[in-house]
Coordinates of C-alpha atoms in Angstrom, one line a residue:
M1 CA -0.1 0.1 0.1
L2 CA 1.2 3.7 -0.7
E3 CA 2.6 5.5 2.5
R4 CA 2.9 8.7 3.7
Q5 CA 6.5 7.6 4.3
H6 CA 7.2 6.4 0.6
L7 CA 6.0 10.5 -0.6
Q8 CA 8.1 11.8 1.9
I9 CA 11.0 9.5 0.2
L10 CA 10.2 10.7 -3.1
K11 CA 10.2 14.5 -2.1
A12 CA 13.6 14.0 -0.5
I13 CA 15.8 12.0 -3.0
S14 CA 14.2 14.9 -5.5
S15 CA 15.8 17.2 -3.4
K16 CA 18.9 15.6 -2.7
G17 CA 19.9 13.6 -5.7
T18 CA 21.4 10.5 -3.7
V19 CA 20.0 8.0 -1.3
T20 CA 22.5 9.1 1.4
G21 CA 21.2 12.5 1.6
A22 CA 17.4 11.9 1.5
A23 CA 18.2 8.8 4.4
A24 CA 19.7 11.8 6.5
D25 CA 17.2 14.8 5.9
L26 CA 14.8 11.9 6.6
F27 CA 16.8 10.7 10.0
L28 CA 16.3 7.2 8.6
T29 CA 19.0 4.5 7.8
Q30 CA 19.6 3.8 4.2
S31 CA 19.1 0.2 4.6
A32 CA 15.3 1.5 5.9
L33 CA 14.7 4.0 3.1
S34 CA 15.9 1.6 0.4
H35 CA 13.8 -1.3 2.3
A36 CA 10.3 0.8 2.8
I37 CA 10.9 1.9 -1.2
K38 CA 12.2 -1.9 -2.5
K39 CA 8.8 -3.5 -1.0
L40 CA 6.2 -0.8 -2.2
E41 CA 8.1 -1.7 -6.3
K42 CA 7.9 -5.3 -5.6
Q43 CA 3.9 -4.7 -4.8
F44 CA 3.6 -2.6 -8.0
D45 CA 5.7 -4.7 -10.2
V46 CA 7.3 -1.2 -10.7
K47 CA 11.1 0.7 -10.8
V48 CA 10.6 3.8 -8.7
W49 CA 14.2 4.9 -9.6
D50 CA 17.4 3.6 -11.3
K51 CA 20.9 4.4 -9.9
E52 CA 24.0 6.5 -11.7
G53 CA 26.7 6.2 -9.8
R54 CA 25.7 7.7 -6.6
R55 CA 22.9 9.4 -7.6
V56 CA 19.2 8.1 -8.8
R57 CA 17.3 9.1 -11.4
L58 CA 13.5 9.1 -11.6
T59 CA 11.6 6.3 -13.2
Q60 CA 8.2 7.2 -14.7
A61 CA 6.7 5.5 -11.6
G62 CA 8.7 7.4 -9.7
E63 CA 8.1 10.9 -11.3
L64 CA 4.5 10.1 -10.8
L65 CA 4.7 9.5 -7.2
L66 CA 6.6 13.0 -6.8
G67 CA 4.0 14.6 -8.6
F68 CA 1.5 13.2 -6.0
A69 CA 3.8 13.8 -3.5
N70 CA 3.7 18.1 -4.6
R71 CA 0.1 17.7 -4.0
V72 CA -0.8 15.9 -1.2
M73 CA 1.9 17.2 1.3
P74 CA 1.5 20.1 1.9
Q75 CA -2.3 19.6 2.8
F76 CA -1.3 17.2 5.4
E77 CA 1.0 19.9 6.7
H78 CA -1.7 22.0 7.1
T79 CA -4.4 19.9 9.1
E80 CA -1.3 18.6 11.3
L81 CA -0.9 22.2 11.4
Q82 CA -4.0 22.8 12.2
L83 CA -4.4 20.3 14.8
Q84 CA -1.5 21.5 16.5
Q85 CA -3.6 25.1 16.4
I86 CA -6.4 23.5 18.1
A87 CA -4.4 21.7 20.6
K88 CA -2.4 24.6 21.8
G89 CA -5.1 27.1 21.2
D90 CA -4.4 28.9 18.2
R91 CA -0.7 28.7 17.9
G92 CA 0.5 28.6 14.2
I93 CA 1.8 30.7 11.5
L94 CA 0.2 33.0 9.1
R95 CA 1.3 32.0 5.8
I96 CA 0.6 34.8 3.0
G97 CA 1.8 34.9 -0.4
M98 CA 1.8 38.1 -1.8
E99 CA 1.2 39.3 -5.6
C100 CA 2.1 42.9 -4.8
H101 CA 5.6 44.0 -5.5
P102 CA 5.4 47.4 -3.8
C103 CA 2.8 45.9 -1.0
Y104 CA 5.4 45.3 1.7
Q105 CA 5.6 48.6 3.1
W106 CA 2.1 48.7 3.4
L107 CA 1.9 44.9 5.2
L108 CA 4.3 46.2 7.4
K109 CA 1.6 48.4 9.2
V110 CA -0.5 46.0 9.6
V111 CA 1.5 43.1 10.8
Q112 CA 2.7 45.4 13.6
P113 CA -0.6 45.7 15.7
F114 CA -1.3 41.7 14.2
M115 CA 1.7 40.4 16.5
L116 CA 1.1 42.3 19.2
N117 CA -2.9 40.8 19.4
F118 CA -1.7 37.8 18.4
P119 CA 2.0 36.9 20.3
D120 CA 1.5 32.8 19.5
I121 CA 0.7 33.5 15.5
D122 CA 3.7 34.2 12.9
I123 CA 3.9 35.2 9.8
D124 CA 5.8 33.9 6.8
V125 CA 5.6 35.6 3.8
K126 CA 6.0 33.5 0.8
Q127 CA 8.4 35.3 -2.5
Q128 CA 8.2 32.7 -4.1
F129 CA 4.8 32.9 -4.7
Q130 CA 5.1 36.4 -6.2
F131 CA 3.5 35.1 -10.0
G132 CA 1.4 32.0 -8.9
A133 CA 0.1 32.9 -5.6
L134 CA -3.6 31.0 -6.4
G135 CA -1.9 28.1 -7.4
A136 CA -0.2 28.0 -3.9
L137 CA -3.4 29.0 -2.3
L138 CA -4.9 26.0 -3.4
E139 CA -2.7 23.8 -3.1
Y140 CA -2.1 24.5 0.4
D141 CA 1.3 26.3 0.4
I142 CA 0.0 29.4 1.5
D143 CA -3.2 30.5 3.7
M144 CA -3.7 33.5 2.1
I145 CA -3.1 36.0 -1.4
I146 CA -2.2 39.5 -1.5
T147 CA -2.9 40.7 -4.8
P148 CA -4.7 43.9 -6.4
D149 CA -5.5 42.3 -9.6
P150 CA -7.2 39.0 -8.1
L151 CA -8.0 35.7 -10.3
Q152 CA -11.3 35.2 -10.1
H153 CA -11.7 30.8 -9.0
N154 CA -14.8 28.9 -7.5
A155 CA -13.1 27.8 -4.2
I156 CA -11.7 31.7 -3.7
S157 CA -13.2 34.5 -1.8
Y158 CA -11.1 37.7 -2.1
Q159 CA -12.1 40.8 0.0
A160 CA -10.8 44.4 -1.2
V161 CA -9.1 45.9 2.2
F162 CA -7.4 49.1 0.7
D163 CA -8.5 51.8 -2.4
Y164 CA -5.6 53.6 -4.0
E165 CA -4.2 55.1 -7.0
H166 CA -2.0 53.9 -9.6
V167 CA 0.2 56.6 -11.1
L168 CA 3.1 57.3 -13.1
A169 CA 6.5 58.2 -11.0
V170 CA 8.4 60.7 -12.4
C171 CA 11.6 62.2 -11.8
G172 CA 11.0 65.7 -10.1
T173 CA 12.9 67.5 -12.1
S174 CA 11.2 66.0 -15.5
V175 CA 8.8 67.9 -17.9
L176 CA 5.9 65.1 -16.8
S177 CA 6.3 66.3 -13.6
H178 CA 4.5 69.2 -13.8
K179 CA 1.7 67.8 -15.5
K180 CA -1.6 67.6 -13.8
Y181 CA -1.8 63.9 -15.4
V182 CA -0.2 62.2 -18.5
V183 CA -2.2 60.0 -21.5
P184 CA -0.3 57.7 -23.7
S185 CA 1.5 59.8 -25.9
D186 CA 3.4 61.5 -23.1
I187 CA 5.4 58.5 -22.2
A188 CA 5.7 57.6 -26.0
N189 CA 9.8 58.0 -25.5
Q190 CA 10.2 57.2 -22.0
V191 CA 11.7 53.7 -20.7
L192 CA 9.1 52.3 -18.5
I193 CA 10.5 50.4 -15.7
T194 CA 8.6 47.4 -14.3
Y195 CA 8.7 44.4 -12.2
P196 CA 8.9 41.3 -13.8
V197 CA 5.5 40.3 -14.3
E198 CA 3.5 39.5 -17.5
Q199 CA 2.3 42.8 -19.7
T200 CA -1.1 40.8 -19.6
R201 CA -1.4 41.5 -15.5
L202 CA 0.3 45.2 -15.5
D203 CA -2.5 47.9 -15.6
I204 CA 0.0 50.2 -17.6
F205 CA -0.1 48.3 -20.4
S206 CA -3.8 46.7 -20.2
R207 CA -5.7 49.9 -18.8
F208 CA -3.2 52.3 -20.4
L209 CA -1.1 52.0 -23.0
T210 CA -2.6 49.0 -25.1
P211 CA -6.4 50.7 -25.6
A212 CA -4.9 53.7 -27.1
G213 CA -2.4 51.5 -29.3
A214 CA 0.7 53.7 -27.7
S215 CA 3.9 52.2 -26.6
V216 CA 7.4 52.7 -24.9
K217 CA 10.9 53.5 -26.1
R218 CA 11.5 50.6 -24.1
H219 CA 10.6 48.1 -21.2
K220 CA 12.6 47.7 -18.9
I221 CA 12.6 44.9 -16.1
I222 CA 13.6 45.6 -12.6
E223 CA 12.7 43.7 -9.3
T224 CA 13.3 45.9 -6.6
T225 CA 11.3 49.1 -5.9
E226 CA 14.3 51.1 -4.4
I227 CA 16.3 50.2 -7.0
M228 CA 13.8 50.8 -9.3
L229 CA 12.7 54.5 -8.0
Q230 CA 16.6 55.6 -7.7
M231 CA 16.3 54.9 -11.6
V232 CA 13.3 57.0 -11.6
A233 CA 15.0 60.1 -9.4
A234 CA 17.8 59.9 -12.1
N235 CA 15.2 60.5 -14.9
R236 CA 16.5 57.4 -16.3
G237 CA 13.6 56.3 -16.7
V238 CA 9.1 56.4 -15.2
A239 CA 7.3 53.6 -13.8
A240 CA 3.7 53.0 -12.4
L241 CA 3.1 52.5 -8.9
P242 CA 0.6 53.5 -6.1
R243 CA 0.2 56.9 -5.2
W244 CA 1.3 56.5 -1.4
L245 CA 4.2 54.4 -2.1
V246 CA 5.6 57.4 -4.1
E247 CA 5.0 59.6 -1.5
V248 CA 6.8 57.2 1.0
F249 CA 9.8 57.2 -1.1
Q250 CA 9.4 61.1 -1.9
K251 CA 11.3 61.6 1.6
D252 CA 14.2 60.8 0.3
L253 CA 14.1 60.9 -3.4
D254 CA 13.6 63.9 -6.3
I255 CA 10.5 61.9 -7.3
R256 CA 6.9 62.9 -8.4
G257 CA 3.6 60.9 -8.8
V258 CA 1.5 61.8 -11.6
S259 CA -2.0 60.5 -12.3
L260 CA -2.8 58.0 -15.4
G261 CA -5.2 59.5 -17.2
K262 CA -7.7 62.5 -16.7
T263 CA -10.4 60.1 -14.8
K264 CA -7.4 59.1 -13.0
M265 CA -6.7 54.9 -12.7
M266 CA -7.9 53.6 -9.4
K267 CA -6.8 50.2 -7.6
S268 CA -7.7 47.9 -4.6
I269 CA -5.6 45.7 -2.9
Y270 CA -7.4 42.4 -2.1
L271 CA -6.5 39.8 0.4
G272 CA -7.9 35.7 -0.8
T273 CA -8.6 33.1 1.1
R274 CA -9.9 29.3 0.9
N275 CA -14.0 29.0 0.7
A276 CA -14.0 25.6 2.5
D277 CA -11.7 26.5 5.4
K278 CA -13.4 27.7 9.0
M279 CA -11.9 31.2 9.4
P280 CA -9.4 31.1 12.3
A281 CA -9.9 34.2 14.7
Y282 CA -6.6 35.4 13.7
I283 CA -7.2 35.4 9.9
Q284 CA -10.0 37.3 10.7
S285 CA -8.7 40.1 12.5
F286 CA -5.5 40.3 9.7
K287 CA -8.1 41.2 7.4
Q288 CA -9.7 43.6 9.4
L289 CA -6.9 45.6 10.7
A290 CA -6.1 45.1 7.1
K291 CA -9.1 47.1 5.6
E292 CA -8.6 49.6 8.5
T293 CA -4.9 50.5 7.5
S294 CA -3.8 52.4 5.0
F295 CA -1.2 55.7 4.1

């Protein structure tokens, strides 16, 4: 019978690459690990891996088991965590997936009072899910999404917690800094700096440039907000960011936020959680704090 230990072994083998490394990772002897897999191979009459020197290569059956392990092991861990929280009285970790690069400054203002109210709940912000947090939430790798662009799903509920204006960040000495608002043609000769997100999910393209049939001189990708705004302050490009974030950095950088279009571009930050879960008190409290927190 397929057991949880088999799945743990496959994940460890995939991570470490050798039986020795996997056994050490699982606190098993190599013989115990090998015996468990041989028993599984005999039962189903398949090979799970082939040895290539010290390293091992998963067979088709092994890859199938690894894929299954990656799907179900987070749910095992999530359920165990919930049991521990019930037994210990709301102890645990709130795992947050961020799909909003500039939202960290805002999140800090939520986290501080939350941790004071819930000293036994830790917060873990998972940066690796910046571009696929919905899948991570559905697979129980995280407990909550923070996103300005919610992808609708029947199993997920979203709550808008913070409204803001999306603006064009420009150098304070730029001609654009004197405008009340910009139109697409105003930035046709500009270098547009964005986070590494596909264009279809960037509002500066989907809601501003593309509908007008406009483009920019060059599209430059930068991952870090601080470096992005340093580039803007040096008049090496422009960037579309929340107005509140531009105002935070204005204290140290010569930058301005100019409205995108006469009617302005308004956005919201959303929190997404699974419908099927019973909402713990600390997640309800986090949502309330988020709704009360703005710049």
